[in-house]
Amino acid sequence: MFPPYSSLLAAAMTACALQVTIADSPSPNNAYINYTTITGYFLQDEPSTNSTTFDFMTTNFGLINRTYPADNSALKNLTQWQRFEHQVYQLNRQAPRGTEYKLLYMGRHGDGYHNDAQAYYGTPAWNCYYSELDGNAAVTWADAHLSPLGVTQALAVNAFWASEIEYQKIPTPQSYYTSPLTRCLQTANYTFNGLNVRAVHPFVPEVKEYFRETISGHTCDRRSNESYIHDSFPTYKIEPGFTFNDELWEALRGETNDDQDIRSKKVLDQVFSTDRSTFISITSHSGEIGSILRVVGHQVFGLNTGAAIPVLVKAQIIDGSAPTTAFEPFTALCTCTSPPPMTATTSMCSYPTST
Ligand SMILES: *[C@@H]1O[C@H](CO)[C@@H](O)[C@H](O)[C@H]1NC(C)=O
Ligand SMILES: *[C@@H]1O[C@H](CO)[C@@H](O)[C@H](O)[C@H]1NC(C)=O
Ligand SMILES: *[C@@H]1O[C@H](CO)[C@@H](O)[C@H](O)[C@H]1NC(C)=O
Ligand SMILES: *[C@@H]1O[C@H](CO)[C@@H](O)[C@H](O)[C@H]1NC(C)=O
Ligand SMILES: *[C@@H]1O[C@H](CO)[C@@H](O)[C@H](O)[C@H]1NC(C)=O
Ligand SMILES: *[C@@H]1O[C@H](CO)[C@@H](O)[C@H](O)[C@H]1NC(C)=O
């Protein structure tokens, strides 16, 4: 199935990169990558952790205090994060070929103007009417930008990373990805700008289409064009093949959960089959991170705006054809022809609808 790795492995060993990643493997025919979450390392993996009240910034990112199989006396004085990093490299060194472990640091963007508008109008009125508009007299929420609160949240996460780097020696991301929506482009910048990271792994995120939010028909999820992204964030890389305009968003129609999971799997496959990094940052959205968590078999874990979650993922190349999942057509949004009352508490479909 796979060609001999001996020469590759020998080269990797002498280069101190003691592992063969899936990205080093030729893309095999008739095989697919399957993802599993490795639990036991983070509080966010424990069914007893309440995501509503959990704060990753007061809990060392949720890293559980424990010993690891890879611990040894030479590591005794190292921090929990240093020993965790060592443990992950050990898992990779011992992994059979075609199996790899990566830690994904997934961060949700800070509060955006669309979050504020949804809170202001109430979810039923937002979903059936206001979310289809570009904004109101006061603010724009199409491709929503961070509100001042959202900037503050992202800067607090920046201070948290700085402290984790200084006191915990946390392994900083070796590569960075972000959704193309402005609130994520901004959040990634405020979160990672100016940190004391290793010079070999500078903060240069890659914009990837499929890390975008659920394609919902809401204008907040319609991205801006490539030249806007490039001009606003000139240091960012934009993935090859990124279309100039948003070709995926459709007014009044949205992708299904199953379709979203299919593209979340595709974007993970792209990352795992091209990126040798073990520690990876992804700046994305509540709906999209929820979908990635489903794909990697993690328990449901909601993130507040600005929150981040580390997930240790095992990727395994499995022989055979991937379980087939059919692409479903977008479904029509249920909308209201006129503004519903802001006090509405019932679902959007109890109003006169136009789809
Ligand atoms: C989680 O915490 C919230 C807020 O305190 C509470 O309303 C909810 O019931 C808790 N959930 C569980 C499963 O305990
Ligand atoms: C983990 O260990 C550190 C240092 O020993 C301690 O400050 C912290 O309270 C512990 N955390 C938990 C959740 O037990
Ligand atoms: C750990 O720290 C103690 C106290 O500073 C020191 O005596 C000991 O040699 C250190 N152990 C290792 C393995 O570095
Ligand atoms: C990026 O972050 C820096 C540091 O917080 C800030 O000064 C700058 O304005 C941000 N740039 C954008 C485009 O948001
Ligand atoms: C790209 O988007 C920007 C900002 O919305 C707009 O000003 C510009 O005209 C657009 N460029 C093209 C070629 O559509
Ligand atoms: C693929 O991963 C899922 C968890 O995400 C697991 O339940 C399943 O057994 C794995 N499939 C194979 C063929 O290993």
JSON list of N, CA and C in Angstrom, two decimals, residues 238-305:
[
{"chain": "A", "resi": 238, "resn": "ILE", "atom": "N", "xyz": [-3.09, 33.58, 1.19]},
{"chain": "A", "resi": 238, "resn": "ILE", "atom": "CA", "xyz": [-4.42, 33.16, 0.76]},
{"chain": "A", "resi": 238, "resn": "ILE", "atom": "C", "xyz": [-4.25, 31.84, 0.02]},
{"chain": "A", "resi": 239, "resn": "GLU", "atom": "N", "xyz": [-5.05, 30.86, 0.36]},
{"chain": "A", "resi": 239, "resn": "GLU", "atom": "CA", "xyz": [-4.82, 29.52, -0.20]},
{"chain": "A", "resi": 239, "resn": "GLU", "atom": "C", "xyz": [-4.92, 29.54, -1.72]},
{"chain": "A", "resi": 240, "resn": "PRO", "atom": "N", "xyz": [-4.19, 28.62, -2.38]},
{"chain": "A", "resi": 240, "resn": "PRO", "atom": "CA", "xyz": [-4.30, 28.52, -3.84]},
{"chain": "A", "resi": 240, "resn": "PRO", "atom": "C", "xyz": [-5.75, 28.16, -4.20]},
{"chain": "A", "resi": 241, "resn": "GLY", "atom": "N", "xyz": [-6.23, 28.73, -5.28]},
{"chain": "A", "resi": 241, "resn": "GLY", "atom": "CA", "xyz": [-7.57, 28.39, -5.74]},
{"chain": "A", "resi": 241, "resn": "GLY", "atom": "C", "xyz": [-8.69, 29.19, -5.09]},
{"chain": "A", "resi": 242, "resn": "PHE", "atom": "N", "xyz": [-8.33, 30.09, -4.20]},
{"chain": "A", "resi": 242, "resn": "PHE", "atom": "CA", "xyz": [-9.34, 30.91, -3.53]},
{"chain": "A", "resi": 242, "resn": "PHE", "atom": "C", "xyz": [-10.00, 31.82, -4.57]},
{"chain": "A", "resi": 243, "resn": "THR", "atom": "N", "xyz": [-11.32, 31.79, -4.67]},
{"chain": "A", "resi": 243, "resn": "THR", "atom": "CA", "xyz": [-11.97, 32.57, -5.73]},
{"chain": "A", "resi": 243, "resn": "THR", "atom": "C", "xyz": [-12.02, 34.05, -5.35]},
{"chain": "A", "resi": 244, "resn": "PHE", "atom": "N", "xyz": [-12.02, 34.91, -6.35]},
{"chain": "A", "resi": 244, "resn": "PHE", "atom": "CA", "xyz": [-12.02, 36.35, -6.06]},
{"chain": "A", "resi": 244, "resn": "PHE", "atom": "C", "xyz": [-13.26, 36.73, -5.27]},
{"chain": "A", "resi": 245, "resn": "ASN", "atom": "N", "xyz": [-14.41, 36.34, -5.78]},
{"chain": "A", "resi": 245, "resn": "ASN", "atom": "CA", "xyz": [-15.66, 36.63, -5.08]},
{"chain": "A", "resi": 245, "resn": "ASN", "atom": "C", "xyz": [-16.13, 35.39, -4.31]},
{"chain": "A", "resi": 246, "resn": "ASP", "atom": "N", "xyz": [-17.03, 35.60, -3.40]},
{"chain": "A", "resi": 246, "resn": "ASP", "atom": "CA", "xyz": [-17.62, 34.49, -2.65]},
{"chain": "A", "resi": 246, "resn": "ASP", "atom": "C", "xyz": [-18.58, 33.74, -3.57]},
{"chain": "A", "resi": 247, "resn": "GLU", "atom": "N", "xyz": [-18.17, 32.54, -3.97]},
{"chain": "A", "resi": 247, "resn": "GLU", "atom": "CA", "xyz": [-19.01, 31.77, -4.91]},
{"chain": "A", "resi": 247, "resn": "GLU", "atom": "C", "xyz": [-19.92, 30.80, -4.17]},
{"chain": "A", "resi": 248, "resn": "LEU", "atom": "N", "xyz": [-19.80, 30.72, -2.86]},
{"chain": "A", "resi": 248, "resn": "LEU", "atom": "CA", "xyz": [-20.55, 29.69, -2.12]},
{"chain": "A", "resi": 248, "resn": "LEU", "atom": "C", "xyz": [-21.81, 30.23, -1.46]},
{"chain": "A", "resi": 249, "resn": "TRP", "atom": "N", "xyz": [-21.74, 31.46, -1.01]},
{"chain": "A", "resi": 249, "resn": "TRP", "atom": "CA", "xyz": [-22.89, 32.03, -0.28]},
{"chain": "A", "resi": 249, "resn": "TRP", "atom": "C", "xyz": [-24.06, 32.26, -1.24]},
{"chain": "A", "resi": 250, "resn": "GLU", "atom": "N", "xyz": [-25.26, 31.96, -0.76]},
{"chain": "A", "resi": 250, "resn": "GLU", "atom": "CA", "xyz": [-26.46, 32.24, -1.56]},
{"chain": "A", "resi": 250, "resn": "GLU", "atom": "C", "xyz": [-27.47, 32.94, -0.68]},
{"chain": "A", "resi": 251, "resn": "ALA", "atom": "N", "xyz": [-28.09, 33.97, -1.22]},
{"chain": "A", "resi": 251, "resn": "ALA", "atom": "CA", "xyz": [-29.14, 34.65, -0.46]},
{"chain": "A", "resi": 251, "resn": "ALA", "atom": "C", "xyz": [-30.27, 33.67, -0.15]},
{"chain": "A", "resi": 252, "resn": "LEU", "atom": "N", "xyz": [-30.76, 33.71, 1.03]},
{"chain": "A", "resi": 252, "resn": "LEU", "atom": "CA", "xyz": [-31.98, 33.00, 1.44]},
{"chain": "A", "resi": 252, "resn": "LEU", "atom": "C", "xyz": [-31.89, 31.48, 1.41]},
{"chain": "A", "resi": 253, "resn": "ARG", "atom": "N", "xyz": [-30.67, 30.96, 1.21]},
{"chain": "A", "resi": 253, "resn": "ARG", "atom": "CA", "xyz": [-30.51, 29.51, 1.23]},
{"chain": "A", "resi": 253, "resn": "ARG", "atom": "C", "xyz": [-29.26, 29.16, 2.04]},
{"chain": "A", "resi": 254, "resn": "GLY", "atom": "N", "xyz": [-29.29, 27.97, 2.66]},
{"chain": "A", "resi": 254, "resn": "GLY", "atom": "CA", "xyz": [-28.15, 27.61, 3.49]},
{"chain": "A", "resi": 254, "resn": "GLY", "atom": "C", "xyz": [-27.76, 26.14, 3.35]},
{"chain": "A", "resi": 255, "resn": "GLU", "atom": "N", "xyz": [-26.48, 25.84, 3.66]},
{"chain": "A", "resi": 255, "resn": "GLU", "atom": "CA", "xyz": [-26.01, 24.45, 3.60]},
{"chain": "A", "resi": 255, "resn": "GLU", "atom": "C", "xyz": [-26.56, 23.67, 4.78]},
{"chain": "A", "resi": 256, "resn": "THR", "atom": "N", "xyz": [-26.67, 22.36, 4.61]},
{"chain": "A", "resi": 256, "resn": "THR", "atom": "CA", "xyz": [-27.13, 21.50, 5.70]},
{"chain": "A", "resi": 256, "resn": "THR", "atom": "C", "xyz": [-25.94, 21.14, 6.60]},
{"chain": "A", "resi": 257, "resn": "ASN", "atom": "N", "xyz": [-26.25, 20.66, 7.80]},
{"chain": "A", "resi": 257, "resn": "ASN", "atom": "CA", "xyz": [-25.19, 20.20, 8.72]},
{"chain": "A", "resi": 257, "resn": "ASN", "atom": "C", "xyz": [-24.33, 19.12, 8.09]},
{"chain": "A", "resi": 258, "resn": "ASP", "atom": "N", "xyz": [-24.97, 18.20, 7.34]},
{"chain": "A", "resi": 258, "resn": "ASP", "atom": "CA", "xyz": [-24.21, 17.10, 6.73]},
{"chain": "A", "resi": 258, "resn": "ASP", "atom": "C", "xyz": [-23.23, 17.64, 5.70]},
{"chain": "A", "resi": 259, "resn": "ASP", "atom": "N", "xyz": [-23.69, 18.61, 4.88]},
{"chain": "A", "resi": 259, "resn": "ASP", "atom": "CA", "xyz": [-22.79, 19.22, 3.90]},
{"chain": "A", "resi": 259, "resn": "ASP", "atom": "C", "xyz": [-21.64, 19.94, 4.60]},
{"chain": "A", "resi": 260, "resn": "GLN", "atom": "N", "xyz": [-21.97, 20.61, 5.68]},
{"chain": "A", "resi": 260, "resn": "GLN", "atom": "CA", "xyz": [-20.92, 21.34, 6.39]},
{"chain": "A", "resi": 260, "resn": "GLN", "atom": "C", "xyz": [-19.88, 20.37, 6.91]},
{"chain": "A", "resi": 261, "resn": "ASP", "atom": "N", "xyz": [-20.33, 19.23, 7.43]},
{"chain": "A", "resi": 261, "resn": "ASP", "atom": "CA", "xyz": [-19.36, 18.24, 7.94]},
{"chain": "A", "resi": 261, "resn": "ASP", "atom": "C", "xyz": [-18.50, 17.68, 6.80]},
{"chain": "A", "resi": 262, "resn": "ILE", "atom": "N", "xyz": [-19.08, 17.54, 5.62]},
{"chain": "A", "resi": 262, "resn": "ILE", "atom": "CA", "xyz": [-18.30, 17.05, 4.47]},
{"chain": "A", "resi": 262, "resn": "ILE", "atom": "C", "xyz": [-17.18, 18.04, 4.15]},
{"chain": "A", "resi": 263, "resn": "ARG", "atom": "N", "xyz": [-17.50, 19.33, 4.14]},
{"chain": "A", "resi": 263, "resn": "ARG", "atom": "CA", "xyz": [-16.42, 20.29, 3.78]},
{"chain": "A", "resi": 263, "resn": "ARG", "atom": "C", "xyz": [-15.45, 20.49, 4.95]},
{"chain": "A", "resi": 264, "resn": "SER", "atom": "N", "xyz": [-15.92, 20.30, 6.20]},
{"chain": "A", "resi": 264, "resn": "SER", "atom": "CA", "xyz": [-14.99, 20.38, 7.33]},
{"chain": "A", "resi": 264, "resn": "SER", "atom": "C", "xyz": [-13.98, 19.24, 7.24]},
{"chain": "A", "resi": 265, "resn": "LYS", "atom": "N", "xyz": [-14.47, 18.06, 6.85]},
{"chain": "A", "resi": 265, "resn": "LYS", "atom": "CA", "xyz": [-13.57, 16.92, 6.66]},
{"chain": "A", "resi": 265, "resn": "LYS", "atom": "C", "xyz": [-12.58, 17.22, 5.53]},
{"chain": "A", "resi": 266, "resn": "LYS", "atom": "N", "xyz": [-13.09, 17.84, 4.44]},
{"chain": "A", "resi": 266, "resn": "LYS", "atom": "CA", "xyz": [-12.20, 18.16, 3.31]},
{"chain": "A", "resi": 266, "resn": "LYS", "atom": "C", "xyz": [-11.10, 19.11, 3.73]},
{"chain": "A", "resi": 267, "resn": "VAL", "atom": "N", "xyz": [-11.43, 20.12, 4.52]},
{"chain": "A", "resi": 267, "resn": "VAL", "atom": "CA", "xyz": [-10.41, 21.10, 4.87]},
{"chain": "A", "resi": 267, "resn": "VAL", "atom": "C", "xyz": [-9.41, 20.49, 5.86]},
{"chain": "A", "resi": 268, "resn": "LEU", "atom": "N", "xyz": [-9.89, 19.62, 6.75]},
{"chain": "A", "resi": 268, "resn": "LEU", "atom": "CA", "xyz": [-8.94, 18.91, 7.63]},
{"chain": "A", "resi": 268, "resn": "LEU", "atom": "C", "xyz": [-8.03, 18.02, 6.79]},
{"chain": "A", "resi": 269, "resn": "ASP", "atom": "N", "xyz": [-8.61, 17.33, 5.80]},
{"chain": "A", "resi": 269, "resn": "ASP", "atom": "CA", "xyz": [-7.80, 16.48, 4.92]},
{"chain": "A", "resi": 269, "resn": "ASP", "atom": "C", "xyz": [-6.72, 17.30, 4.21]},
{"chain": "A", "resi": 270, "resn": "GLN", "atom": "N", "xyz": [-7.09, 18.51, 3.76]},
{"chain": "A", "resi": 270, "resn": "GLN", "atom": "CA", "xyz": [-6.09, 19.39, 3.10]},
{"chain": "A", "resi": 270, "resn": "GLN", "atom": "C", "xyz": [-4.97, 19.72, 4.07]},
{"chain": "A", "resi": 271, "resn": "VAL", "atom": "N", "xyz": [-5.33, 20.07, 5.30]},
{"chain": "A", "resi": 271, "resn": "VAL", "atom": "CA", "xyz": [-4.32, 20.45, 6.29]},
{"chain": "A", "resi": 271, "resn": "VAL", "atom": "C", "xyz": [-3.43, 19.24, 6.62]},
{"chain": "A", "resi": 272, "resn": "PHE", "atom": "N", "xyz": [-4.06, 18.11, 6.93]},
{"chain": "A", "resi": 272, "resn": "PHE", "atom": "CA", "xyz": [-3.27, 16.96, 7.36]},
{"chain": "A", "resi": 272, "resn": "PHE", "atom": "C", "xyz": [-2.41, 16.40, 6.22]},
{"chain": "A", "resi": 273, "resn": "SER", "atom": "N", "xyz": [-2.86, 16.57, 4.98]},
{"chain": "A", "resi": 273, "resn": "SER", "atom": "CA", "xyz": [-2.05, 15.97, 3.92]},
{"chain": "A", "resi": 273, "resn": "SER", "atom": "C", "xyz": [-1.05, 16.94, 3.31]},
{"chain": "A", "resi": 274, "resn": "THR", "atom": "N", "xyz": [-0.98, 18.17, 3.84]},
{"chain": "A", "resi": 274, "resn": "THR", "atom": "CA", "xyz": [0.04, 19.09, 3.32]},
{"chain": "A", "resi": 274, "resn": "THR", "atom": "C", "xyz": [0.92, 19.70, 4.41]},
{"chain": "A", "resi": 275, "resn": "ASP", "atom": "N", "xyz": [0.50, 19.63, 5.66]},
{"chain": "A", "resi": 275, "resn": "ASP", "atom": "CA", "xyz": [1.17, 20.40, 6.72]},
{"chain": "A", "resi": 275, "resn": "ASP", "atom": "C", "xyz": [1.82, 19.43, 7.71]},
{"chain": "A", "resi": 276, "resn": "ARG", "atom": "N", "xyz": [3.15, 19.53, 7.87]},
{"chain": "A", "resi": 276, "resn": "ARG", "atom": "CA", "xyz": [3.86, 18.63, 8.78]},
{"chain": "A", "resi": 276, "resn": "ARG", "atom": "C", "xyz": [3.79, 19.10, 10.23]},
{"chain": "A", "resi": 277, "resn": "SER", "atom": "N", "xyz": [3.22, 20.28, 10.48]},
{"chain": "A", "resi": 277, "resn": "SER", "atom": "CA", "xyz": [3.18, 20.82, 11.84]},
{"chain": "A", "resi": 277, "resn": "SER", "atom": "C", "xyz": [2.39, 19.91, 12.77]},
{"chain": "A", "resi": 278, "resn": "THR", "atom": "N", "xyz": [2.80, 19.91, 14.02]},
{"chain": "A", "resi": 278, "resn": "THR", "atom": "CA", "xyz": [2.08, 19.15, 15.04]},
{"chain": "A", "resi": 278, "resn": "THR", "atom": "C", "xyz": [1.13, 20.05, 15.82]},
{"chain": "A", "resi": 279, "resn": "PHE", "atom": "N", "xyz": [1.50, 21.32, 16.01]},
{"chain": "A", "resi": 279, "resn": "PHE", "atom": "CA", "xyz": [0.68, 22.26, 16.78]},
{"chain": "A", "resi": 279, "resn": "PHE", "atom": "C", "xyz": [0.13, 23.32, 15.82]},
{"chain": "A", "resi": 280, "resn": "ILE", "atom": "N", "xyz": [-1.18, 23.34, 15.69]},
{"chain": "A", "resi": 280, "resn": "ILE", "atom": "CA", "xyz": [-1.81, 24.11, 14.62]},
{"chain": "A", "resi": 280, "resn": "ILE", "atom": "C", "xyz": [-2.94, 24.98, 15.18]},
{"chain": "A", "resi": 281, "resn": "SER", "atom": "N", "xyz": [-2.95, 26.23, 14.76]},
{"chain": "A", "resi": 281, "resn": "SER", "atom": "CA", "xyz": [-4.02, 27.15, 15.18]},
{"chain": "A", "resi": 281, "resn": "SER", "atom": "C", "xyz": [-5.04, 27.32, 14.07]},
{"chain": "A", "resi": 282, "resn": "ILE", "atom": "N", "xyz": [-6.32, 27.28, 14.45]},
{"chain": "A", "resi": 282, "resn": "ILE", "atom": "CA", "xyz": [-7.41, 27.52, 13.49]},
{"chain": "A", "resi": 282, "resn": "ILE", "atom": "C", "xyz": [-8.32, 28.58, 14.10]},
{"chain": "A", "resi": 283, "resn": "THR", "atom": "N", "xyz": [-8.48, 29.70, 13.42]},
{"chain": "A", "resi": 283, "resn": "THR", "atom": "CA", "xyz": [-9.41, 30.72, 13.90]},
{"chain": "A", "resi": 283, "resn": "THR", "atom": "C", "xyz": [-10.68, 30.63, 13.07]},
{"chain": "A", "resi": 284, "resn": "SER", "atom": "N", "xyz": [-11.80, 30.35, 13.74]},
{"chain": "A", "resi": 284, "resn": "SER", "atom": "CA", "xyz": [-13.02, 30.05, 13.00]},
{"chain": "A", "resi": 284, "resn": "SER", "atom": "C", "xyz": [-14.24, 30.49, 13.82]},
{"chain": "A", "resi": 285, "resn": "HIS", "atom": "N", "xyz": [-15.31, 29.75, 13.69]},
{"chain": "A", "resi": 285, "resn": "HIS", "atom": "CA", "xyz": [-16.63, 30.20, 14.17]},
{"chain": "A", "resi": 285, "resn": "HIS", "atom": "C", "xyz": [-17.29, 29.12, 15.03]},
{"chain": "A", "resi": 286, "resn": "SER", "atom": "N", "xyz": [-18.35, 29.51, 15.74]},
{"chain": "A", "resi": 286, "resn": "SER", "atom": "CA", "xyz": [-19.01, 28.53, 16.61]},
{"chain": "A", "resi": 286, "resn": "SER", "atom": "C", "xyz": [-19.57, 27.36, 15.79]},
{"chain": "A", "resi": 287, "resn": "GLY", "atom": "N", "xyz": [-20.28, 27.68, 14.70]},
{"chain": "A", "resi": 287, "resn": "GLY", "atom": "CA", "xyz": [-20.89, 26.61, 13.92]},
{"chain": "A", "resi": 287, "resn": "GLY", "atom": "C", "xyz": [-19.83, 25.73, 13.26]},
{"chain": "A", "resi": 288, "resn": "GLU", "atom": "N", "xyz": [-18.78, 26.35, 12.74]},
{"chain": "A", "resi": 288, "resn": "GLU", "atom": "CA", "xyz": [-17.76, 25.59, 12.02]},
{"chain": "A", "resi": 288, "resn": "GLU", "atom": "C", "xyz": [-16.90, 24.78, 13.00]},
{"chain": "A", "resi": 289, "resn": "ILE", "atom": "N", "xyz": [-16.55, 25.35, 14.14]},
{"chain": "A", "resi": 289, "resn": "ILE", "atom": "CA", "xyz": [-15.78, 24.56, 15.10]},
{"chain": "A", "resi": 289, "resn": "ILE", "atom": "C", "xyz": [-16.65, 23.40, 15.61]},
{"chain": "A", "resi": 290, "resn": "GLY", "atom": "N", "xyz": [-17.96, 23.67, 15.78]},
{"chain": "A", "resi": 290, "resn": "GLY", "atom": "CA", "xyz": [-18.87, 22.58, 16.16]},
{"chain": "A", "resi": 290, "resn": "GLY", "atom": "C", "xyz": [-18.84, 21.46, 15.14]},
{"chain": "A", "resi": 291, "resn": "SER", "atom": "N", "xyz": [-18.79, 21.82, 13.86]},
{"chain": "A", "resi": 291, "resn": "SER", "atom": "CA", "xyz": [-18.75, 20.81, 12.80]},
{"chain": "A", "resi": 291, "resn": "SER", "atom": "C", "xyz": [-17.42, 20.04, 12.83]},
{"chain": "A", "resi": 292, "resn": "ILE", "atom": "N", "xyz": [-16.31, 20.76, 13.02]},
{"chain": "A", "resi": 292, "resn": "ILE", "atom": "CA", "xyz": [-15.01, 20.07, 13.09]},
{"chain": "A", "resi": 292, "resn": "ILE", "atom": "C", "xyz": [-15.00, 19.11, 14.30]},
{"chain": "A", "resi": 293, "resn": "LEU", "atom": "N", "xyz": [-15.59, 19.55, 15.40]},
{"chain": "A", "resi": 293, "resn": "LEU", "atom": "CA", "xyz": [-15.65, 18.66, 16.57]},
{"chain": "A", "resi": 293, "resn": "LEU", "atom": "C", "xyz": [-16.42, 17.38, 16.24]},
{"chain": "A", "resi": 294, "resn": "ARG", "atom": "N", "xyz": [-17.49, 17.51, 15.45]},
{"chain": "A", "resi": 294, "resn": "ARG", "atom": "CA", "xyz": [-18.22, 16.29, 15.04]},
{"chain": "A", "resi": 294, "resn": "ARG", "atom": "C", "xyz": [-17.33, 15.40, 14.18]},
{"chain": "A", "resi": 295, "resn": "VAL", "atom": "N", "xyz": [-16.61, 16.00, 13.25]},
{"chain": "A", "resi": 295, "resn": "VAL", "atom": "CA", "xyz": [-15.78, 15.21, 12.33]},
{"chain": "A", "resi": 295, "resn": "VAL", "atom": "C", "xyz": [-14.67, 14.46, 13.09]},
{"chain": "A", "resi": 296, "resn": "VAL", "atom": "N", "xyz": [-14.14, 15.08, 14.14]},
{"chain": "A", "resi": 296, "resn": "VAL", "atom": "CA", "xyz": [-13.05, 14.42, 14.87]},
{"chain": "A", "resi": 296, "resn": "VAL", "atom": "C", "xyz": [-13.57, 13.61, 16.06]},
{"chain": "A", "resi": 297, "resn": "GLY", "atom": "N", "xyz": [-14.89, 13.50, 16.17]},
{"chain": "A", "resi": 297, "resn": "GLY", "atom": "CA", "xyz": [-15.47, 12.65, 17.21]},
{"chain": "A", "resi": 297, "resn": "GLY", "atom": "C", "xyz": [-15.32, 13.21, 18.62]},
{"chain": "A", "resi": 298, "resn": "HIS", "atom": "N", "xyz": [-15.28, 14.54, 18.73]},
{"chain": "A", "resi": 298, "resn": "HIS", "atom": "CA", "xyz": [-15.20, 15.19, 20.04]},
{"chain": "A", "resi": 298, "resn": "HIS", "atom": "C", "xyz": [-16.62, 15.39, 20.57]},
{"chain": "A", "resi": 299, "resn": "GLN", "atom": "N", "xyz": [-16.78, 15.43, 21.89]},
{"chain": "A", "resi": 299, "resn": "GLN", "atom": "CA", "xyz": [-18.10, 15.72, 22.42]},
{"chain": "A", "resi": 299, "resn": "GLN", "atom": "C", "xyz": [-18.50, 17.16, 22.04]},
{"chain": "A", "resi": 300, "resn": "VAL", "atom": "N", "xyz": [-19.81, 17.41, 22.05]},
{"chain": "A", "resi": 300, "resn": "VAL", "atom": "CA", "xyz": [-20.30, 18.76, 21.78]},
{"chain": "A", "resi": 300, "resn": "VAL", "atom": "C", "xyz": [-19.71, 19.69, 22.84]},
{"chain": "A", "resi": 301, "resn": "PHE", "atom": "N", "xyz": [-19.14, 20.80, 22.39]},
{"chain": "A", "resi": 301, "resn": "PHE", "atom": "CA", "xyz": [-18.57, 21.74, 23.36]},
{"chain": "A", "resi": 301, "resn": "PHE", "atom": "C", "xyz": [-18.69, 23.15, 22.79]},
{"chain": "A", "resi": 302, "resn": "GLY", "atom": "N", "xyz": [-19.72, 23.87, 23.23]},
{"chain": "A", "resi": 302, "resn": "GLY", "atom": "CA", "xyz": [-19.98, 25.22, 22.71]},
{"chain": "A", "resi": 302, "resn": "GLY", "atom": "C", "xyz": [-18.90, 26.19, 23.17]},
{"chain": "A", "resi": 303, "resn": "LEU", "atom": "N", "xyz": [-18.55, 27.14, 22.30]},
{"chain": "A", "resi": 303, "resn": "LEU", "atom": "CA", "xyz": [-17.56, 28.16, 22.66]},
{"chain": "A", "resi": 303, "resn": "LEU", "atom": "C", "xyz": [-18.23, 29.52, 22.70]},
{"chain": "A", "resi": 304, "resn": "ASN", "atom": "N", "xyz": [-18.00, 30.26, 23.78]},
{"chain": "A", "resi": 304, "resn": "ASN", "atom": "CA", "xyz": [-18.44, 31.65, 23.82]},
{"chain": "A", "resi": 304, "resn": "ASN", "atom": "C", "xyz": [-17.59, 32.45, 22.85]},
{"chain": "A", "resi": 305, "resn": "THR", "atom": "N", "xyz": [-18.05, 33.66, 22.48]},
{"chain": "A", "resi": 305, "resn": "THR", "atom": "CA", "xyz": [-17.23, 34.49, 21.59]},
{"chain": "A", "resi": 305, "resn": "THR", "atom": "C", "xyz": [-15.86, 34.68, 22.24]}
]
